[in-house]
Amino acid sequence: MRDTTAVGVDGTEGVDLTGVSVFVGGPIQHAIRDDGFHQPLRHAIRDVIDAVAAVNGTVFSAHVAEKFGVDTALFSPEQVSVRDFDWMRRCDVFVPVLPVDAAGELMRTDGTHVELGWASALGRPIVVVTPLPMASNASHLLRGLPSVADVTVFDLAQARAHPAELLRVLDKVGREVVMSE
């Protein structure tokens, strides 16, 4: 399923995610504000999605499917659970975008944490995109996940400023999965 239109990304020579499926996750319910979806998060997630699509990766994204909160109410909890679990089973890499608020605290995202559990249980590589150092309110389980799963933590500001670096990480971990199948 291709959820985006490819755009150019500088510095991606030699990076080709053809055949690699990337599930991009992150807050939805707690990012919906009275004035619409939290714009900094929307831009960060959109940047990741567009970068993956630009190098021919397949993107699974609830943010795109739900139009960044506009259509969220149209989906039942059962539909979201079945859809997202199916995407997790089908993806090669899970990329949760975990933003912080103005106080530097991780934005609440219950669903993304469930998806992190699914990804680790299913053996999917995880590339967490979040501001570094990780927010002080990150749980022990989130901080300790690399001890039980294949987790890379990538700085959100770096991903936005230099998406090619994130794409090289995704190319490496994604290719390892595809080659082992």
PDB file of C-alpha atoms in Angstrom:
ATOM      1  CA  MET A   1       0.000   0.000   0.000  1.00  0.00           C
ATOM      2  CA  ARG A   2       1.540   3.303  -1.034  1.00  0.00           C
ATOM      3  CA  ASP A   3       0.195   6.109   1.134  1.00  0.00           C
ATOM      4  CA  THR A   4       2.324   8.994  -0.134  1.00  0.00           C
ATOM      5  CA  THR A   5       3.700  10.669  -3.221  1.00  0.00           C
ATOM      6  CA  ALA A   6       7.467  10.559  -3.673  1.00  0.00           C
ATOM      7  CA  VAL A   7       9.478  13.739  -3.327  1.00  0.00           C
ATOM      8  CA  GLY A   8      13.227  14.258  -3.683  1.00  0.00           C
ATOM      9  CA  VAL A   9      15.586  13.807  -0.736  1.00  0.00           C
ATOM     10  CA  ASP A  10      19.163  15.041  -1.061  1.00  0.00           C
ATOM     11  CA  GLY A  11      21.963  12.655  -0.171  1.00  0.00           C
ATOM     12  CA  THR A  12      20.083   9.430  -0.820  1.00  0.00           C
ATOM     13  CA  GLU A  13      22.294   8.159  -3.624  1.00  0.00           C
ATOM     14  CA  GLY A  14      22.468   4.391  -3.275  1.00  0.00           C
ATOM     15  CA  VAL A  15      19.479   4.211  -0.914  1.00  0.00           C
ATOM     16  CA  ASP A  16      16.580   2.282  -2.406  1.00  0.00           C
ATOM     17  CA  LEU A  17      13.848   0.906  -0.173  1.00  0.00           C
ATOM     18  CA  THR A  18      12.070  -0.927  -2.993  1.00  0.00           C
ATOM     19  CA  GLY A  19      10.607  -4.043  -1.403  1.00  0.00           C
ATOM     20  CA  VAL A  20      10.900  -2.658   2.147  1.00  0.00           C
ATOM     21  CA  SER A  21       7.708  -1.883   4.088  1.00  0.00           C
ATOM     22  CA  VAL A  22       7.895   0.736   6.814  1.00  0.00           C
ATOM     23  CA  PHE A  23       5.130   1.217   9.367  1.00  0.00           C
ATOM     24  CA  VAL A  24       5.319   4.825  10.589  1.00  0.00           C
ATOM     25  CA  GLY A  25       3.534   5.338  13.908  1.00  0.00           C
ATOM     26  CA  GLY A  26       3.099   7.996  16.531  1.00  0.00           C
ATOM     27  CA  PRO A  27       0.453   9.831  18.531  1.00  0.00           C
ATOM     28  CA  ILE A  28      -2.935  10.437  16.956  1.00  0.00           C
ATOM     29  CA  GLN A  29      -5.644  10.701  19.616  1.00  0.00           C
ATOM     30  CA  HIS A  30      -3.574  12.866  21.962  1.00  0.00           C
ATOM     31  CA  ALA A  31      -2.329  14.978  19.040  1.00  0.00           C
ATOM     32  CA  ILE A  32      -5.815  16.050  17.946  1.00  0.00           C
ATOM     33  CA  ARG A  33      -6.414  19.565  19.253  1.00  0.00           C
ATOM     34  CA  ASP A  34      -9.398  21.896  19.066  1.00  0.00           C
ATOM     35  CA  ASP A  35      -7.653  23.666  16.173  1.00  0.00           C
ATOM     36  CA  GLY A  36      -6.679  20.436  14.383  1.00  0.00           C
ATOM     37  CA  PHE A  37      -3.778  18.016  14.513  1.00  0.00           C
ATOM     38  CA  HIS A  38      -0.657  19.108  16.421  1.00  0.00           C
ATOM     39  CA  GLN A  39       1.243  20.782  13.573  1.00  0.00           C
ATOM     40  CA  PRO A  40       4.874  20.112  14.627  1.00  0.00           C
ATOM     41  CA  LEU A  41       4.064  16.400  14.921  1.00  0.00           C
ATOM     42  CA  ARG A  42       2.172  16.421  11.629  1.00  0.00           C
ATOM     43  CA  HIS A  43       5.214  17.906   9.875  1.00  0.00           C
ATOM     44  CA  ALA A  44       7.630  15.462  11.531  1.00  0.00           C
ATOM     45  CA  ILE A  45       5.556  12.413  10.587  1.00  0.00           C
ATOM     46  CA  ARG A  46       4.917  13.734   7.091  1.00  0.00           C
ATOM     47  CA  ASP A  47       8.684  14.289   6.631  1.00  0.00           C
ATOM     48  CA  VAL A  48       9.433  10.668   7.582  1.00  0.00           C
ATOM     49  CA  ILE A  49       6.647   9.317   5.350  1.00  0.00           C
ATOM     50  CA  ASP A  50       7.705  11.455   2.386  1.00  0.00           C
ATOM     51  CA  ALA A  51      11.378  10.537   2.799  1.00  0.00           C
ATOM     52  CA  VAL A  52      10.607   6.782   2.833  1.00  0.00           C
ATOM     53  CA  ALA A  53       8.331   7.140  -0.201  1.00  0.00           C
ATOM     54  CA  ALA A  54      10.984   9.177  -2.043  1.00  0.00           C
ATOM     55  CA  VAL A  55      13.314   6.164  -2.027  1.00  0.00           C
ATOM     56  CA  ASN A  56      10.569   3.742  -3.076  1.00  0.00           C
ATOM     57  CA  GLY A  57       9.713   2.317   0.337  1.00  0.00           C
ATOM     58  CA  THR A  58       6.180   1.137   1.041  1.00  0.00           C
ATOM     59  CA  VAL A  59       4.589   3.111   3.873  1.00  0.00           C
ATOM     60  CA  PHE A  60       1.862   2.013   6.259  1.00  0.00           C
ATOM     61  CA  SER A  61       0.473   5.004   8.146  1.00  0.00           C
ATOM     62  CA  ALA A  62      -2.614   5.456  10.297  1.00  0.00           C
ATOM     63  CA  HIS A  63      -1.931   9.194  10.124  1.00  0.00           C
ATOM     64  CA  VAL A  64      -2.432   9.125   6.360  1.00  0.00           C
ATOM     65  CA  ALA A  65      -5.344   6.666   6.515  1.00  0.00           C
ATOM     66  CA  GLU A  66      -7.089   8.822   9.130  1.00  0.00           C
ATOM     67  CA  LYS A  67      -6.105  12.118   7.467  1.00  0.00           C
ATOM     68  CA  PHE A  68      -4.191  13.284  10.536  1.00  0.00           C
ATOM     69  CA  GLY A  69      -7.216  13.040  12.795  1.00  0.00           C
ATOM     70  CA  VAL A  70      -9.878  14.324  10.404  1.00  0.00           C
ATOM     71  CA  ASP A  71     -11.257  10.810   9.819  1.00  0.00           C
ATOM     72  CA  THR A  72     -10.200   9.159  13.098  1.00  0.00           C
ATOM     73  CA  ALA A  73     -13.785   9.102  14.418  1.00  0.00           C
ATOM     74  CA  LEU A  74     -14.843   7.111  11.334  1.00  0.00           C
ATOM     75  CA  PHE A  75     -12.794   4.108  12.502  1.00  0.00           C
ATOM     76  CA  SER A  76     -13.886   1.798  15.315  1.00  0.00           C
ATOM     77  CA  PRO A  77     -11.363   0.578  17.896  1.00  0.00           C
ATOM     78  CA  GLU A  78     -11.678  -2.887  16.359  1.00  0.00           C
ATOM     79  CA  GLN A  79     -10.912  -1.591  12.860  1.00  0.00           C
ATOM     80  CA  VAL A  80      -7.855   0.310  14.069  1.00  0.00           C
ATOM     81  CA  SER A  81      -6.545  -2.668  16.042  1.00  0.00           C
ATOM     82  CA  VAL A  82      -7.008  -5.131  13.168  1.00  0.00           C
ATOM     83  CA  ARG A  83      -5.543  -2.706  10.590  1.00  0.00           C
ATOM     84  CA  ASP A  84      -2.507  -1.734  12.654  1.00  0.00           C
ATOM     85  CA  PHE A  85      -1.748  -5.302  13.742  1.00  0.00           C
ATOM     86  CA  ASP A  86      -1.935  -6.410  10.099  1.00  0.00           C
ATOM     87  CA  TRP A  87       0.472  -3.624   9.126  1.00  0.00           C
ATOM     88  CA  MET A  88       2.822  -4.666  11.932  1.00  0.00           C
ATOM     89  CA  ARG A  89       2.825  -8.264  10.713  1.00  0.00           C
ATOM     90  CA  ARG A  90       3.478  -7.100   7.135  1.00  0.00           C
ATOM     91  CA  CYS A  91       6.078  -4.405   7.783  1.00  0.00           C
ATOM     92  CA  ASP A  92       9.837  -4.872   7.722  1.00  0.00           C
ATOM     93  CA  VAL A  93      10.589  -1.950  10.057  1.00  0.00           C
ATOM     94  CA  PHE A  94       8.506  -0.061  12.625  1.00  0.00           C
ATOM     95  CA  VAL A  95       9.258   3.667  12.933  1.00  0.00           C
ATOM     96  CA  PRO A  96       7.434   5.304  15.844  1.00  0.00           C
ATOM     97  CA  VAL A  97       7.780   9.086  15.940  1.00  0.00           C
ATOM     98  CA  LEU A  98       7.685  10.086  19.615  1.00  0.00           C
ATOM     99  CA  PRO A  99       7.578  13.872  20.000  1.00  0.00           C
ATOM    100  CA  VAL A 100       7.865  15.979  23.120  1.00  0.00           C
ATOM    101  CA  ASP A 101       5.679  18.857  24.237  1.00  0.00           C
ATOM    102  CA  ALA A 102       6.817  22.377  25.117  1.00  0.00           C
ATOM    103  CA  ALA A 103       7.877  21.142  28.576  1.00  0.00           C
ATOM    104  CA  GLY A 104      10.103  18.436  27.037  1.00  0.00           C
ATOM    105  CA  GLU A 105       7.795  15.578  28.058  1.00  0.00           C
ATOM    106  CA  LEU A 106       6.907  12.750  25.677  1.00  0.00           C
ATOM    107  CA  MET A 107       3.477  13.253  24.139  1.00  0.00           C
ATOM    108  CA  ARG A 108       1.052  10.594  25.348  1.00  0.00           C
ATOM    109  CA  THR A 109       0.562   7.829  22.799  1.00  0.00           C
ATOM    110  CA  ASP A 110      -0.986   4.686  24.208  1.00  0.00           C
ATOM    111  CA  GLY A 111      -1.495   3.092  20.784  1.00  0.00           C
ATOM    112  CA  THR A 112       2.119   3.572  19.737  1.00  0.00           C
ATOM    113  CA  HIS A 113       3.271   1.858  22.917  1.00  0.00           C
ATOM    114  CA  VAL A 114       1.012  -1.103  22.145  1.00  0.00           C
ATOM    115  CA  GLU A 115       2.561  -1.161  18.655  1.00  0.00           C
ATOM    116  CA  LEU A 116       6.044  -1.120  20.199  1.00  0.00           C
ATOM    117  CA  GLY A 117       5.037  -4.248  22.101  1.00  0.00           C
ATOM    118  CA  TRP A 118       3.751  -5.903  18.960  1.00  0.00           C
ATOM    119  CA  ALA A 119       6.906  -4.989  17.033  1.00  0.00           C
ATOM    120  CA  SER A 120       9.225  -6.361  19.687  1.00  0.00           C
ATOM    121  CA  ALA A 121       7.153  -9.547  20.129  1.00  0.00           C
ATOM    122  CA  LEU A 122       7.067 -10.121  16.360  1.00  0.00           C
ATOM    123  CA  GLY A 123      10.803  -9.483  16.042  1.00  0.00           C
ATOM    124  CA  ARG A 124      10.438  -6.375  13.878  1.00  0.00           C
ATOM    125  CA  PRO A 125      13.345  -3.931  13.940  1.00  0.00           C
ATOM    126  CA  ILE A 126      12.306  -0.650  15.532  1.00  0.00           C
ATOM    127  CA  VAL A 127      13.738   2.767  14.721  1.00  0.00           C
ATOM    128  CA  VAL A 128      12.415   5.179  17.354  1.00  0.00           C
ATOM    129  CA  VAL A 129      12.509   8.788  16.146  1.00  0.00           C
ATOM    130  CA  THR A 130      12.446  11.110  19.156  1.00  0.00           C
ATOM    131  CA  PRO A 131      14.362  14.075  20.518  1.00  0.00           C
ATOM    132  CA  LEU A 132      17.654  13.067  22.142  1.00  0.00           C
ATOM    133  CA  PRO A 133      18.464  12.742  24.895  1.00  0.00           C
ATOM    134  CA  MET A 134      15.246  10.810  25.449  1.00  0.00           C
ATOM    135  CA  ALA A 135      12.652  12.659  27.516  1.00  0.00           C
ATOM    136  CA  SER A 136      12.934  12.152  31.256  1.00  0.00           C
ATOM    137  CA  ASN A 137       9.312  10.944  31.472  1.00  0.00           C
ATOM    138  CA  ALA A 138       9.997   8.016  29.089  1.00  0.00           C
ATOM    139  CA  SER A 139       9.069   4.817  30.912  1.00  0.00           C
ATOM    140  CA  HIS A 140      11.556   2.193  32.027  1.00  0.00           C
ATOM    141  CA  LEU A 141      10.025  -0.197  29.500  1.00  0.00           C
ATOM    142  CA  LEU A 142      10.577   2.250  26.634  1.00  0.00           C
ATOM    143  CA  ARG A 143      14.131   3.035  27.757  1.00  0.00           C
ATOM    144  CA  GLY A 144      14.885  -0.646  28.335  1.00  0.00           C
ATOM    145  CA  LEU A 145      13.342  -1.955  25.099  1.00  0.00           C
ATOM    146  CA  PRO A 146      16.754  -2.183  23.352  1.00  0.00           C
ATOM    147  CA  SER A 147      17.718  -4.892  25.871  1.00  0.00           C
ATOM    148  CA  VAL A 148      15.018  -7.234  24.511  1.00  0.00           C
ATOM    149  CA  ALA A 149      14.413  -6.030  20.943  1.00  0.00           C
ATOM    150  CA  ASP A 150      16.227  -4.697  17.885  1.00  0.00           C
ATOM    151  CA  VAL A 151      15.866  -0.967  18.628  1.00  0.00           C
ATOM    152  CA  THR A 152      17.701   1.999  17.170  1.00  0.00           C
ATOM    153  CA  VAL A 153      16.961   5.445  18.570  1.00  0.00           C
ATOM    154  CA  PHE A 154      17.338   8.298  16.083  1.00  0.00           C
ATOM    155  CA  ASP A 155      17.189  11.985  16.954  1.00  0.00           C
ATOM    156  CA  LEU A 156      14.028  13.689  15.660  1.00  0.00           C
ATOM    157  CA  ALA A 157      15.785  16.977  14.854  1.00  0.00           C
ATOM    158  CA  GLN A 158      18.456  15.052  12.922  1.00  0.00           C
ATOM    159  CA  ALA A 159      15.779  13.117  11.011  1.00  0.00           C
ATOM    160  CA  ARG A 160      14.079  16.358   9.995  1.00  0.00           C
ATOM    161  CA  ALA A 161      17.289  18.210   9.102  1.00  0.00           C
ATOM    162  CA  HIS A 162      19.031  15.282   7.396  1.00  0.00           C
ATOM    163  CA  PRO A 163      16.440  12.697   6.311  1.00  0.00           C
ATOM    164  CA  ALA A 164      19.049  10.860   4.233  1.00  0.00           C
ATOM    165  CA  GLU A 165      20.755   9.728   7.458  1.00  0.00           C
ATOM    166  CA  LEU A 166      17.515   8.203   8.734  1.00  0.00           C
ATOM    167  CA  LEU A 167      16.937   6.593   5.335  1.00  0.00           C
ATOM    168  CA  ARG A 168      20.379   4.976   5.443  1.00  0.00           C
ATOM    169  CA  VAL A 169      19.484   3.443   8.839  1.00  0.00           C
ATOM    170  CA  LEU A 170      16.149   2.209   7.462  1.00  0.00           C
ATOM    171  CA  ASP A 171      17.896   0.837   4.364  1.00  0.00           C
ATOM    172  CA  LYS A 172      20.330  -1.118   6.539  1.00  0.00           C
ATOM    173  CA  VAL A 173      17.787  -2.625   8.956  1.00  0.00           C
ATOM    174  CA  GLY A 174      15.127  -3.075   6.280  1.00  0.00           C
ATOM    175  CA  ARG A 175      17.477  -4.852   3.876  1.00  0.00           C
ATOM    176  CA  GLU A 176      18.596  -7.210   6.658  1.00  0.00           C
ATOM    177  CA  VAL A 177      14.950  -8.242   7.177  1.00  0.00           C
ATOM    178  CA  VAL A 178      14.165  -8.577   3.475  1.00  0.00           C
ATOM    179  CA  MET A 179      17.352 -10.560   2.796  1.00  0.00           C
ATOM    180  CA  SER A 180      16.619 -12.994   5.653  1.00  0.00           C
ATOM    181  CA  GLU A 181      13.104 -13.834   4.405  1.00  0.00           C
TER     182      GLU A 181
END
